[in-house]
Amino acid sequence: FMCKVDGKFQFSPISVNFLTEVTKVFFAMIMLIIESRKQKVGEKSLLSVSTFVQAARNNVLLAIPALLYAINNYLKFIMQLYFNPSTVKMLSNLKVLVIAVLLKFIMRRKFSIIQWEALGLLLIGISVNQLRSMPEGTKTFGLPVTAIAYIYTLIFVTVPSFASVYNEYALKSQFDTNIYLQNVFLYGYGAIFNLLGILGTVIVQGPESFDILRGHSRATFFLICNNAAQGILSSFFFKYADTILKKYSSTVATIFTGLASAAFLGHTLTINFLLGISIVFISMHQFFSPLAKVKDDKPAGTLELGDAQKHRSSDSSFVNMTAGAADDASHISDDRKPLLPI
């Protein structure tokens, strides 16, 4: 939002996304080199050509979420043209409901009645926040701005939800592959798709649009680093934890986004926002409450590493709110330690 000039972006959002993916690829490569130096004698090198070829074949499914993320990352900029940052963050919480439905039908995840009610509360909280969030009568492209914004919002919610669920499936289906090696392919695919987007803009707008650094500022380079860090952390959630835990945890950032928006951009924290975020936090607490856990829940099929043994003690915890999600994240064998404390 701070990168805008007179309500518009002076740079190509695709160029920011391309540089973000390239940054993540470099980070994954550096970490892969560090990991290879820690390998024991006799282990197959992570940097060997055969390892890369085999991993490339086994992780080709990562191209699908990479494409969906490329679309979603572009929409993030478009959404900033219609909503303020805190509203965009609140709207992104709608993904939790979509992800829950996808997990139920695609990965056969089970949810209790209390958890579905919590997701209903989430929708209510977002709806409260959205009341009178946009000026009435404003139009763009000849249509009411609300209609255009709702179309973008629909895509903004559904596309990354599919990407997140499919990304979790792809990463966990090849659990034995080093996560940094998987990230090389995931972010590499993302860089390729964004590069194709840049080439498309060159065809439409002319050769001058190929200058990917045109219009960039300190704010955009900070944005690139921030988005890269966010993407890298997300991959660990998808592989070692749970998609819903990742999305619900990100709702905590909503309140900080609102406060930062008010402090740095002068946006007013309305009563709608305060009530909405309160309902969202109640929903989050209810969803991950131990009382909301599905009774006699079994691992959701072979899709989620059915051959892995559950090794969780009764007194371990991650924060009471995440206890329910932590059970869904126990797809790790005894000789592996999960990323998140449990």
XYZ file of C-alpha atoms in Angstrom:
342
model
C 0.000 0.000 0.000
C 2.862 2.369 0.789
C 4.332 1.644 -2.667
C 1.407 3.371 -4.381
C 1.801 6.821 -5.956
C -1.423 8.786 -6.532
C -3.392 5.605 -5.994
C -1.437 3.601 -8.576
C 1.682 1.468 -8.785
C 4.562 2.994 -10.732
C 6.153 -0.434 -11.097
C 4.996 -3.752 -12.489
C 3.590 -5.979 -9.710
C 4.701 -8.998 -11.735
C 8.305 -7.770 -11.534
C 8.054 -7.648 -7.733
C 6.696 -11.195 -7.665
C 9.432 -12.381 -10.034
C 12.185 -10.860 -7.887
C 10.542 -12.349 -4.797
C 10.615 -15.843 -6.298
C 14.233 -15.420 -7.397
C 15.145 -14.327 -3.860
C 13.485 -17.430 -2.432
C 15.310 -19.671 -4.901
C 18.667 -18.188 -3.851
C 17.800 -18.653 -0.182
C 16.756 -22.276 -0.752
C 19.983 -22.967 -2.648
C 22.119 -21.451 0.118
C 20.313 -23.509 2.766
C 20.628 -26.609 0.593
C 24.399 -26.115 0.438
C 24.517 -25.699 4.228
C 22.407 -28.848 4.687
C 24.677 -30.827 2.363
C 27.693 -29.982 4.502
C 25.928 -31.488 7.517
C 25.310 -34.818 5.812
C 26.834 -37.967 7.264
C 29.363 -40.074 5.425
C 27.649 -42.469 3.058
C 24.479 -40.411 2.602
C 23.511 -39.449 -0.930
C 24.584 -35.883 -1.622
C 21.804 -33.313 -1.814
C 23.761 -31.482 -4.513
C 24.313 -34.417 -6.854
C 22.804 -34.355 -10.335
C 20.957 -37.633 -9.743
C 19.360 -36.222 -6.589
C 18.150 -33.156 -8.459
C 16.804 -35.196 -11.373
C 14.960 -37.618 -9.117
C 13.549 -34.793 -6.969
C 12.461 -32.905 -10.085
C 10.492 -35.939 -11.272
C 8.932 -36.621 -7.879
C 7.992 -32.987 -7.199
C 6.615 -31.971 -10.585
C 3.228 -31.463 -8.897
C 4.646 -28.326 -7.263
C 4.211 -26.564 -10.612
C 0.454 -26.413 -10.004
C 0.515 -24.454 -6.694
C 3.354 -22.345 -8.133
C 1.080 -21.241 -10.986
C -1.816 -20.558 -8.625
C 0.445 -18.579 -6.281
C 1.685 -16.487 -9.231
C -1.927 -15.513 -9.958
C -2.679 -14.855 -6.290
C 0.433 -12.733 -5.722
C -0.611 -10.481 -8.596
C -4.117 -10.179 -7.145
C -2.636 -9.030 -3.839
C -1.556 -5.813 -5.553
C -4.891 -5.387 -7.325
C -6.748 -5.762 -4.035
C -4.725 -2.877 -2.598
C -6.309 -0.619 -5.229
C -9.776 -1.241 -3.809
C -9.277 -1.847 -0.094
C -7.016 -0.608 2.662
C -4.417 -3.071 4.066
C -6.415 -4.130 7.131
C -9.478 -4.880 5.006
C -7.408 -6.942 2.559
C -6.036 -8.904 5.493
C -9.511 -9.519 6.857
C -10.760 -10.672 3.450
C -7.860 -13.112 3.210
C -9.250 -14.852 6.298
C -12.096 -16.116 4.105
C -9.568 -18.585 2.737
C -9.833 -20.583 5.962
C -13.410 -21.627 5.187
C -12.587 -22.515 1.568
C -9.509 -24.449 2.675
C -11.568 -26.382 5.239
C -14.009 -27.474 2.529
C -11.162 -28.474 0.211
C -9.405 -30.413 2.966
C -12.610 -32.279 3.737
C -13.226 -33.409 0.164
C -9.683 -33.619 -1.229
C -7.619 -34.787 1.746
C -10.520 -36.315 3.704
C -9.867 -34.240 6.788
C -12.539 -34.477 9.493
C -13.961 -31.481 11.351
C -16.326 -31.393 14.310
C -19.574 -29.441 14.494
C -17.898 -26.936 16.820
C -15.165 -26.332 14.262
C -17.699 -25.731 11.476
C -19.495 -23.290 13.800
C -16.165 -21.554 14.393
C -15.761 -21.145 10.635
C -19.253 -19.653 10.532
C -18.178 -17.147 13.184
C -15.205 -16.317 11.002
C -17.514 -15.333 8.144
C -19.590 -13.207 10.498
C -16.519 -11.413 11.784
C -15.330 -10.621 8.286
C -18.808 -9.442 7.268
C -18.971 -7.088 10.252
C -15.630 -5.603 9.291
C -16.736 -5.099 5.671
C -19.814 -3.017 6.460
C -19.469 0.338 4.656
C -15.807 -0.353 3.938
C -15.935 1.325 0.503
C -17.296 4.662 -0.715
C -20.721 4.352 -2.323
C -21.142 5.138 -6.004
C -17.451 4.776 -6.900
C -16.948 3.195 -10.322
C -14.089 1.753 -12.313
C -14.008 0.187 -15.785
C -17.580 1.408 -16.169
C -18.840 -0.868 -13.382
C -19.535 -0.196 -9.707
C -16.282 -0.618 -7.817
C -17.979 -3.013 -5.426
C -18.805 -5.397 -8.284
C -15.211 -5.372 -9.570
C -13.876 -5.730 -6.026
C -16.142 -8.679 -5.317
C -14.954 -10.444 -8.480
C -11.328 -9.934 -7.467
C -12.161 -11.013 -3.923
C -13.726 -14.251 -5.158
C -10.585 -15.082 -7.132
C -8.374 -13.800 -4.295
C -10.014 -16.272 -1.911
C -10.455 -19.392 -4.056
C -7.195 -19.510 -6.056
C -4.743 -19.417 -3.117
C -6.954 -21.821 -1.180
C -6.570 -24.406 -3.914
C -2.857 -23.558 -4.034
C -2.395 -24.037 -0.290
C -4.189 -27.387 -0.125
C -2.436 -28.706 -3.213
C 0.900 -27.397 -1.936
C 0.438 -29.246 1.354
C -0.440 -32.408 -0.565
C 2.551 -32.077 -2.909
C 5.060 -31.380 -0.128
C 3.835 -34.130 2.180
C 3.459 -36.715 -0.586
C 7.253 -36.468 -1.022
C 8.023 -36.088 2.661
C 11.439 -37.738 2.424
C 12.647 -35.066 -0.004
C 14.581 -32.258 1.679
C 12.309 -29.239 2.073
C 14.908 -26.827 0.693
C 15.212 -29.000 -2.392
C 11.438 -28.934 -2.760
C 11.488 -25.170 -2.320
C 14.012 -24.823 -5.140
C 11.495 -26.404 -7.502
C 8.439 -24.634 -6.046
C 10.012 -21.182 -6.238
C 11.762 -22.011 -9.504
C 8.402 -22.793 -11.094
C 7.041 -19.580 -9.597
C 9.885 -17.545 -11.099
C 9.264 -19.123 -14.503
C 5.536 -18.333 -14.442
C 6.180 -14.732 -13.400
C 8.830 -14.402 -16.117
C 6.231 -15.558 -18.634
C 3.939 -12.858 -17.244
C 6.647 -10.246 -17.784
C 7.154 -11.440 -21.360
C 3.407 -11.183 -21.868
C 3.419 -7.545 -20.741
C 6.312 -6.879 -23.142
C 4.188 -8.158 -26.003
C 1.208 -6.046 -24.958
C 2.900 -2.855 -23.694
C 6.184 -2.822 -25.606
C 9.876 -3.528 -24.920
C 10.184 -0.766 -22.290
C 8.100 -2.863 -19.884
C 10.894 -5.478 -19.818
C 12.800 -3.227 -17.388
C 11.835 -5.101 -14.233
C 13.415 -2.459 -11.984
C 11.442 0.449 -13.438
C 9.499 2.355 -10.796
C 10.982 0.436 -7.872
C 11.889 2.141 -4.603
C 13.149 1.243 -1.155
C 9.618 0.284 -0.222
C 9.347 -2.236 -3.064
C 12.669 -3.873 -2.197
C 11.570 -4.136 1.419
C 8.348 -5.671 0.114
C 10.323 -8.232 -1.900
C 12.335 -9.300 1.150
C 9.241 -9.434 3.343
C 7.230 -11.492 0.853
C 10.166 -13.852 0.337
C 10.447 -14.469 4.072
C 6.701 -15.038 4.321
C 6.768 -17.568 1.484
C 9.692 -19.476 2.955
C 8.036 -19.735 6.377
C 4.769 -20.852 4.767
C 6.440 -23.857 3.153
C 7.447 -25.154 6.589
C 3.847 -24.828 7.794
C 2.551 -26.768 4.796
C 5.033 -29.627 5.156
C 5.386 -29.995 8.909
C 2.157 -28.544 10.241
C -1.224 -27.872 8.681
C -2.775 -25.564 6.089
C -5.567 -24.396 8.375
C -3.128 -23.821 11.223
C -1.062 -21.676 8.886
C -4.053 -19.651 7.699
C -5.585 -19.278 11.136
C -2.226 -18.290 12.597
C -1.936 -15.598 9.961
C -5.149 -14.027 11.274
C -3.119 -12.891 14.260
C -1.346 -10.577 11.812
C -4.675 -8.887 11.070
C -4.628 -6.834 14.235
C -1.011 -5.787 13.627
C -1.874 -4.861 10.045
C -4.695 -2.681 11.325
C -2.512 -0.987 13.925
C 0.321 -0.417 11.439
C -2.161 0.923 8.898
C -3.464 3.389 11.452
C -0.003 4.401 12.667
C 1.786 4.814 9.327
C -1.015 5.503 6.856
C -3.495 7.378 9.013
C -6.336 4.910 8.441
C -9.054 4.944 11.069
C -9.675 1.857 13.149
C -13.466 1.728 12.964
C -15.750 0.007 15.422
C -16.539 -2.432 12.631
C -12.897 -3.477 12.472
C -12.586 -3.827 16.236
C -15.773 -5.910 16.473
C -14.846 -7.962 13.419
C -11.360 -8.829 14.621
C -12.763 -9.744 18.047
C -15.165 -12.221 16.465
C -12.351 -13.636 14.318
C -10.180 -14.272 17.372
C -13.097 -15.942 19.187
C -13.576 -18.116 16.114
C -9.894 -19.025 16.083
C -9.948 -19.974 19.755
C -13.074 -22.074 19.293
C -11.755 -23.884 16.217
C -8.519 -24.988 17.894
C -10.018 -25.663 21.305
C -9.398 -29.223 22.578
C -13.171 -29.511 23.061
C -13.648 -29.046 19.311
C -11.479 -32.011 18.341
C -13.098 -34.820 16.380
C -13.554 -37.899 18.551
C -11.754 -41.085 17.469
C -10.208 -39.190 14.574
C -7.843 -41.258 12.458
C -5.144 -40.045 10.099
C -6.743 -38.868 6.875
C -5.727 -41.738 4.574
C -2.514 -42.430 2.808
C -2.647 -38.957 1.350
C -1.258 -37.544 4.577
C 1.571 -39.969 5.202
C -0.600 -42.765 6.529
C 2.475 -44.882 7.138
C 3.930 -42.382 9.607
C 3.545 -43.222 13.284
C 1.886 -40.788 15.653
C 4.168 -39.996 18.561
C 2.455 -37.385 20.648
C 2.358 -37.375 24.467
C -0.802 -36.296 26.248
C 0.777 -33.371 28.043
C 2.468 -31.764 25.020
C 0.999 -28.554 23.624
C 1.588 -25.837 21.084
C -0.693 -23.129 22.589
C -4.127 -24.237 23.655
C -5.747 -22.655 20.635
C -3.751 -24.816 18.219
C -4.181 -28.111 19.982
C -6.792 -29.279 17.504
C -4.680 -28.436 14.493
C -1.567 -29.945 16.010
C -3.124 -33.402 15.869
C -3.654 -33.025 12.132
C -0.007 -32.054 11.775
C 1.388 -35.280 13.233
C 2.466 -36.785 9.925
C 6.095 -37.224 10.985
C 7.869 -40.466 11.761
C 9.619 -41.172 15.012
C 13.058 -40.347 13.668
C 12.015 -36.866 12.605
C 11.358 -33.881 14.790
C 8.560 -31.512 13.757
C 9.396 -27.930 12.951
C 6.815 -26.490 15.300
C 6.890 -27.235 19.047
C 4.216 -29.741 19.997
